[in-house]
Coordinates of N, CA and C in Angstrom, one line a residue:
M1 N 0.8 -1.2 0.0 CA 0.0 0.0 0.0 C 0.9 1.2 0.0
I2 N 0.5 2.2 -0.8 CA 1.3 3.4 -0.9 C 0.5 4.5 -0.2
N3 N 1.1 5.1 0.8 CA 0.4 6.1 1.7 C 0.5 7.5 1.2
N4 N 1.5 7.8 0.3 CA 1.7 9.2 -0.1 C 1.1 9.5 -1.5
I5 N -0.1 9.0 -1.8 CA -0.7 9.2 -3.1 C -1.6 10.5 -2.9
V6 N -1.4 11.4 -3.9 CA -2.2 12.7 -3.9 C -3.0 12.6 -5.2
I7 N -4.3 12.8 -5.1 CA -5.1 12.9 -6.3 C -5.6 14.4 -6.3
R8 N -5.4 15.0 -7.5 CA -5.7 16.4 -7.6 C -6.1 16.7 -9.1
T9 N -6.7 17.9 -9.2 CA -7.0 18.3 -10.6 C -5.7 18.6 -11.4
A10 N -5.7 18.2 -12.6 CA -4.6 18.4 -13.5 C -4.5 19.9 -13.8
N11 N -3.2 20.4 -14.1 CA -3.0 21.7 -14.5 C -2.1 21.7 -15.7
K12 N -2.0 22.9 -16.3 CA -1.2 23.0 -17.6 C 0.2 22.5 -17.5
K13 N 0.8 22.6 -16.3 CA 2.2 22.1 -16.1 C 2.3 20.6 -16.2
D14 N 1.1 19.9 -16.1 CA 1.1 18.5 -16.1 C 1.1 17.9 -17.5
N15 N 0.8 18.7 -18.5 CA 0.6 18.1 -19.8 C 1.7 17.2 -20.3
N16 N 2.9 17.5 -20.2 CA 4.0 16.7 -20.7 C 4.0 15.4 -20.0
N17 N 3.9 15.4 -18.7 CA 3.9 14.2 -17.9 C 2.7 13.3 -18.2
I18 N 1.5 13.9 -18.4 CA 0.4 13.1 -18.8 C 0.6 12.4 -20.1
V19 N 1.1 13.1 -21.1 CA 1.4 12.6 -22.4 C 2.4 11.4 -22.3
K20 N 3.4 11.6 -21.4 CA 4.4 10.5 -21.2 C 3.7 9.3 -20.6
L21 N 2.9 9.5 -19.5 CA 2.2 8.4 -18.9 C 1.3 7.6 -19.9
L22 N 0.5 8.4 -20.6 CA -0.4 7.8 -21.6 C 0.4 7.0 -22.7
T23 N 1.5 7.6 -23.2 CA 2.3 6.9 -24.2 C 2.9 5.7 -23.6
D24 N 3.4 5.7 -22.4 CA 4.0 4.5 -21.8 C 3.0 3.4 -21.6
V25 N 1.8 3.7 -21.1 CA 0.8 2.7 -20.9 C 0.4 2.1 -22.2
L26 N 0.1 2.9 -23.2 CA -0.4 2.4 -24.5 C 0.7 1.5 -25.1
Y27 N 2.0 1.9 -25.0 CA 3.1 1.2 -25.6 C 3.1 -0.2 -24.9
E28 N 2.9 -0.3 -23.6 CA 2.9 -1.5 -22.9 C 1.9 -2.5 -23.5
F29 N 0.8 -2.0 -24.0 CA -0.3 -2.8 -24.6 C -0.2 -2.9 -26.1
G30 N 0.9 -2.5 -26.7 CA 1.1 -2.6 -28.1 C 0.3 -1.5 -28.9
M31 N 0.0 -0.4 -28.2 CA -0.8 0.6 -28.8 C 0.0 1.9 -28.9
K32 N -0.6 2.9 -29.5 CA 0.1 4.2 -29.5 C -1.0 5.3 -29.5
L33 N -0.5 6.5 -29.3 CA -1.5 7.7 -29.2 C -2.2 7.8 -30.6
D34 N -3.5 8.1 -30.5 CA -4.3 8.3 -31.7 C -4.6 9.7 -31.8
S35 N -4.3 10.3 -33.0 CA -4.4 11.8 -33.2 C -5.9 12.2 -33.0
I36 N -6.8 11.4 -33.3 CA -8.2 11.8 -33.1 C -8.7 11.5 -31.7
Y37 N -8.6 10.3 -31.2 CA -9.2 9.9 -29.9 C -8.4 10.6 -28.8
D38 N -7.1 10.8 -29.0 CA -6.3 11.4 -27.9 C -6.1 12.9 -28.1
N39 N -6.8 13.6 -28.9 CA -6.6 15.0 -29.1 C -6.9 15.8 -27.9
D40 N -7.6 15.3 -26.9 CA -7.9 16.0 -25.7 C -6.6 16.4 -24.9
I41 N -5.6 15.6 -25.0 CA -4.4 15.9 -24.2 C -3.5 17.0 -24.8
E42 N -3.8 17.3 -26.1 CA -3.0 18.4 -26.7 C -3.3 19.8 -26.0
D43 N -4.5 20.0 -25.6 CA -4.9 21.2 -24.9 C -5.9 20.9 -23.9
M44 N -5.4 20.3 -22.8 CA -6.3 19.8 -21.8 C -7.1 20.9 -21.1
R45 N -6.5 22.0 -21.0 CA -7.1 23.1 -20.3 C -8.4 23.6 -21.0
S46 N -8.4 23.6 -22.3 CA -9.6 24.0 -23.0 C -10.6 22.8 -23.1
Y47 N -10.0 21.6 -23.4 CA -10.9 20.5 -23.6 C -11.7 20.1 -22.3
Y48 N -11.0 20.2 -21.2 CA -11.6 19.9 -19.9 C -11.9 21.2 -19.1
G49 N -12.1 22.2 -19.8 CA -12.3 23.5 -19.1 C -13.7 23.9 -18.7
G50 N -14.7 23.1 -19.1 CA -16.0 23.5 -18.7 C -16.3 23.2 -17.3
K51 N -17.3 23.9 -16.7 CA -17.6 23.8 -15.3 C -18.1 22.4 -14.9
N52 N -18.5 21.5 -15.9 CA -18.9 20.2 -15.6 C -17.8 19.2 -16.1
D53 N -16.6 19.6 -16.4 CA -15.5 18.8 -16.8 C -14.5 18.7 -15.7
L54 N -13.7 17.6 -15.7 CA -12.7 17.4 -14.7 C -11.6 16.4 -15.2
F55 N -10.4 16.7 -15.0 CA -9.3 15.8 -15.3 C -8.4 15.7 -14.1
L56 N -8.2 14.5 -13.6 CA -7.5 14.2 -12.4 C -6.2 13.6 -12.7
V57 N -5.2 13.8 -11.8 CA -3.9 13.1 -11.8 C -3.7 12.5 -10.4
A58 N -3.1 11.4 -10.4 CA -2.6 10.8 -9.1 C -1.1 10.9 -9.1
E59 N -0.6 11.4 -8.0 CA 0.9 11.6 -7.9 C 1.4 10.8 -6.7
V60 N 2.6 10.3 -6.9 CA 3.4 9.7 -5.8 C 4.7 10.4 -5.8
D61 N 5.1 11.0 -4.8 CA 6.4 11.8 -4.7 C 6.6 12.7 -5.9
D62 N 5.5 13.5 -6.2 CA 5.5 14.5 -7.3 C 5.6 13.9 -8.7
C63 N 5.4 12.6 -8.8 CA 5.4 11.9 -10.1 C 4.0 11.5 -10.4
I64 N 3.5 11.8 -11.6 CA 2.2 11.4 -12.0 C 2.2 9.9 -12.4
V65 N 1.3 9.2 -11.7 CA 1.3 7.7 -11.9 C -0.1 7.2 -12.3
G66 N -1.1 8.1 -12.4 CA -2.4 7.7 -12.8 C -3.2 9.0 -13.3
I67 N -4.2 8.7 -14.2 CA -5.0 9.8 -14.7 C -6.4 9.3 -15.0
C68 N -7.4 10.3 -15.0 CA -8.7 10.0 -15.4 C -9.5 11.3 -15.5
G69 N -10.4 11.3 -16.5 CA -11.1 12.5 -16.7 C -12.6 12.3 -17.1
I70 N -13.4 13.4 -17.1 CA -14.8 13.3 -17.5 C -15.0 14.6 -18.3
K71 N -15.7 14.5 -19.4 CA -16.1 15.6 -20.3 C -17.6 15.6 -20.5
E72 N -18.2 16.7 -20.3 CA -19.6 16.9 -20.5 C -19.8 16.9 -22.1
L73 N -20.7 16.0 -22.6 CA -21.0 15.9 -24.0 C -22.2 16.8 -24.3
E74 N -23.2 16.7 -23.4 CA -24.4 17.5 -23.5 C -25.0 17.5 -22.1
K75 N -25.9 18.4 -21.9 CA -26.5 18.5 -20.5 C -26.9 17.1 -19.9
G76 N -26.3 16.8 -18.8 CA -26.6 15.5 -18.1 C -25.9 14.3 -18.6
T77 N -25.1 14.4 -19.7 CA -24.4 13.3 -20.2 C -22.9 13.6 -20.3
G78 N -22.1 12.7 -19.7 CA -20.6 12.8 -19.7 C -19.9 11.6 -20.2
E79 N -18.7 11.8 -20.7 CA -17.9 10.7 -21.2 C -16.7 10.6 -20.2
V80 N -16.5 9.5 -19.6 CA -15.4 9.2 -18.8 C -14.2 8.8 -19.7
R81 N -13.1 9.5 -19.5 CA -12.0 9.3 -20.4 C -10.7 9.1 -19.7
K82 N -9.8 8.3 -20.3 CA -8.4 8.2 -20.0 C -8.1 7.7 -18.5
L83 N -8.7 6.6 -18.1 CA -8.3 6.0 -16.9 C -7.1 5.1 -17.2
Y84 N -5.9 5.6 -16.8 CA -4.7 4.9 -17.0 C -3.8 5.0 -15.7
V85 N -3.2 3.9 -15.4 CA -2.3 3.9 -14.2 C -1.0 3.2 -14.7
L86 N 0.1 3.7 -14.3 CA 1.4 3.1 -14.6 C 1.5 1.7 -14.0
S87 N 2.1 0.8 -14.7 CA 2.1 -0.6 -14.3 C 2.6 -0.9 -12.9
D88 N 3.6 -0.1 -12.4 CA 4.1 -0.3 -11.1 C 3.1 0.0 -10.0
Y89 N 2.0 0.7 -10.4 CA 1.0 1.2 -9.4 C -0.3 0.5 -9.6
R90 N -0.4 -0.4 -10.5 CA -1.7 -1.2 -10.6 C -1.8 -2.2 -9.5
G91 N -3.1 -2.5 -9.3 CA -3.4 -3.6 -8.3 C -3.4 -3.0 -6.8
L92 N -3.3 -1.7 -6.7 CA -3.2 -1.0 -5.4 C -4.5 -0.2 -5.1
G93 N -5.5 -0.3 -6.0 CA -6.7 0.4 -5.9 C -6.7 1.8 -6.4
L94 N -5.6 2.2 -7.0 CA -5.5 3.6 -7.5 C -6.4 3.9 -8.6
G95 N -6.6 3.0 -9.5 CA -7.5 3.2 -10.6 C -8.9 3.4 -10.1
A96 N -9.3 2.6 -9.1 CA -10.6 2.6 -8.5 C -10.8 4.0 -7.8
R97 N -9.8 4.4 -7.1 CA -9.9 5.7 -6.4 C -10.1 6.9 -7.4
L98 N -9.3 6.9 -8.5 CA -9.5 7.9 -9.5 C -10.9 7.8 -10.1
F99 N -11.3 6.6 -10.5 CA -12.7 6.4 -11.1 C -13.8 6.8 -10.1
D100 N -13.7 6.5 -8.9 CA -14.7 6.8 -7.9 C -14.8 8.4 -7.7
K101 N -13.6 9.0 -7.7 CA -13.7 10.5 -7.6 C -14.4 11.1 -8.9
I102 N -14.2 10.5 -10.0 CA -14.9 11.0 -11.2 C -16.4 10.7 -11.1
L103 N -16.7 9.6 -10.6 CA -18.1 9.2 -10.4 C -18.8 10.2 -9.4
S104 N -18.1 10.5 -8.3 CA -18.6 11.5 -7.3 C -18.8 12.8 -8.0
F105 N -17.8 13.3 -8.8 CA -17.9 14.5 -9.5 C -19.2 14.5 -10.4
A106 N -19.4 13.4 -11.1 CA -20.5 13.3 -12.0 C -21.8 13.4 -11.3
K107 N -21.9 12.8 -10.1 CA -23.1 12.8 -9.3 C -23.4 14.3 -8.8
E108 N -22.3 14.9 -8.3 CA -22.4 16.3 -7.8 C -22.9 17.2 -8.9
H109 N -22.5 17.0 -10.2 CA -22.8 17.8 -11.3 C -24.0 17.3 -12.1
Q110 N -24.8 16.4 -11.4 CA -26.1 16.0 -11.9 C -26.1 15.3 -13.3
Y111 N -25.0 14.6 -13.6 CA -25.0 13.7 -14.8 C -26.0 12.6 -14.6
V112 N -26.8 12.4 -15.6 CA -27.8 11.3 -15.6 C -27.3 10.1 -16.4
K113 N -26.4 10.3 -17.3 CA -25.9 9.3 -18.2 C -24.3 9.4 -18.3
L114 N -23.6 8.3 -18.2 CA -22.2 8.3 -18.4 C -21.8 7.3 -19.4
I115 N -20.9 7.6 -20.3 CA -20.5 6.7 -21.3 C -19.0 6.6 -21.3
L116 N -18.4 5.5 -21.8 CA -17.0 5.4 -21.9 C -16.7 4.3 -23.0
A117 N -15.5 4.4 -23.5 CA -15.0 3.4 -24.5 C -13.7 2.9 -23.9
T118 N -13.4 1.6 -24.1 CA -12.2 1.1 -23.6 C -11.7 -0.1 -24.6
D119 N -10.5 -0.4 -24.6 CA -10.0 -1.4 -25.4 C -10.2 -2.8 -24.8
V120 N -10.5 -3.8 -25.6 CA -10.8 -5.1 -25.1 C -9.6 -5.7 -24.2
Q121 N -8.4 -5.2 -24.4 CA -7.3 -5.6 -23.6 C -7.3 -5.2 -22.1
F122 N -8.1 -4.2 -21.8 CA -8.1 -3.6 -20.5 C -9.1 -4.3 -19.6
I123 N -8.8 -5.6 -19.3 CA -9.7 -6.5 -18.6 C -10.0 -5.9 -17.2
Q124 N -9.0 -5.5 -16.5 CA -9.2 -5.0 -15.1 C -10.1 -3.8 -15.1
A125 N -9.8 -2.9 -16.1 CA -10.7 -1.7 -16.1 C -12.1 -2.0 -16.4
I126 N -12.3 -3.0 -17.3 CA -13.7 -3.4 -17.6 C -14.4 -4.0 -16.4
K127 N -13.6 -4.7 -15.6 CA -14.2 -5.3 -14.4 C -14.6 -4.1 -13.4
L128 N -13.7 -3.1 -13.3 CA -13.9 -2.0 -12.5 C -15.2 -1.3 -12.9
Y129 N -15.3 -1.0 -14.2 CA -16.5 -0.3 -14.7 C -17.7 -1.0 -14.4
S130 N -17.7 -2.3 -14.7 CA -18.9 -3.2 -14.4 C -19.3 -3.2 -13.0
S131 N -18.3 -3.2 -12.1 CA -18.5 -3.2 -10.6 C -19.2 -1.9 -10.2
R132 N -19.1 -0.9 -11.0 CA -19.7 0.4 -10.6 C -21.0 0.7 -11.4
G133 N -21.5 -0.4 -12.0 CA -22.8 -0.3 -12.6 C -22.8 0.0 -14.1
F134 N -21.7 0.0 -14.8 CA -21.6 0.2 -16.2 C -21.9 -1.1 -16.9
K135 N -22.7 -0.9 -18.0 CA -23.1 -2.1 -18.8 C -22.5 -2.0 -20.2
I136 N -22.1 -3.1 -20.8 CA -21.6 -3.1 -22.2 C -22.8 -2.8 -23.1
V137 N -22.7 -1.8 -24.0 CA -23.7 -1.6 -24.9 C -23.3 -1.9 -26.4
K138 N -22.0 -2.0 -26.6 CA -21.5 -2.3 -27.9 C -20.1 -2.9 -27.8
K139 N -19.8 -3.9 -28.6 CA -18.5 -4.5 -28.5 C -18.0 -4.7 -30.0
E140 N -17.0 -4.0 -30.3 CA -16.3 -4.1 -31.6 C -14.8 -4.2 -31.3
E141 N -14.0 -3.4 -32.0 CA -12.6 -3.3 -31.6 C -12.4 -2.8 -30.2
D142 N -13.3 -1.9 -29.9 CA -13.4 -1.3 -28.5 C -14.7 -1.8 -27.9
I143 N -14.7 -1.6 -26.6 CA -15.9 -1.9 -25.8 C -16.5 -0.6 -25.4
Y144 N -17.8 -0.4 -25.6 CA -18.5 0.8 -25.3 C -19.5 0.4 -24.1
M145 N -19.4 1.2 -23.1 CA -20.2 1.0 -21.9 C -20.9 2.3 -21.4
E146 N -22.0 2.1 -20.7 CA -22.7 3.3 -20.2 C -23.4 2.9 -18.9
K147 N -23.7 4.0 -18.2 CA -24.4 3.8 -16.9 C -25.5 4.9 -16.8

């Protein structure tokens, strides 16, 4: 168990470290950044800048080790995005802590519908989403879930 985990709202200074984390995790799974799907990290401040948007980072000793965000798509509907945790920090409940903070934020901001997409390789994430009430609504190359 890691005791010195800090979960906080991302800021502009975090962008390079977020891109590195995302690149590293995707590489681990044989994937790479997608210029369309991952365009939110190019300018996170404006993408997640709405009053009903949030992007979180988890830090250990000032190093970003996990991320997760939510973006309002339309009134009452949000997309959960980018739940990623570095491999050395998986299995410690960090992904669940990030995800639960996003779900609490969604509840506070009166979201009535949440959607997300994930790769079929992310088995543990899919289990987490399911345990929080998300259901698979479509399965192709990616899995699409909603609550």
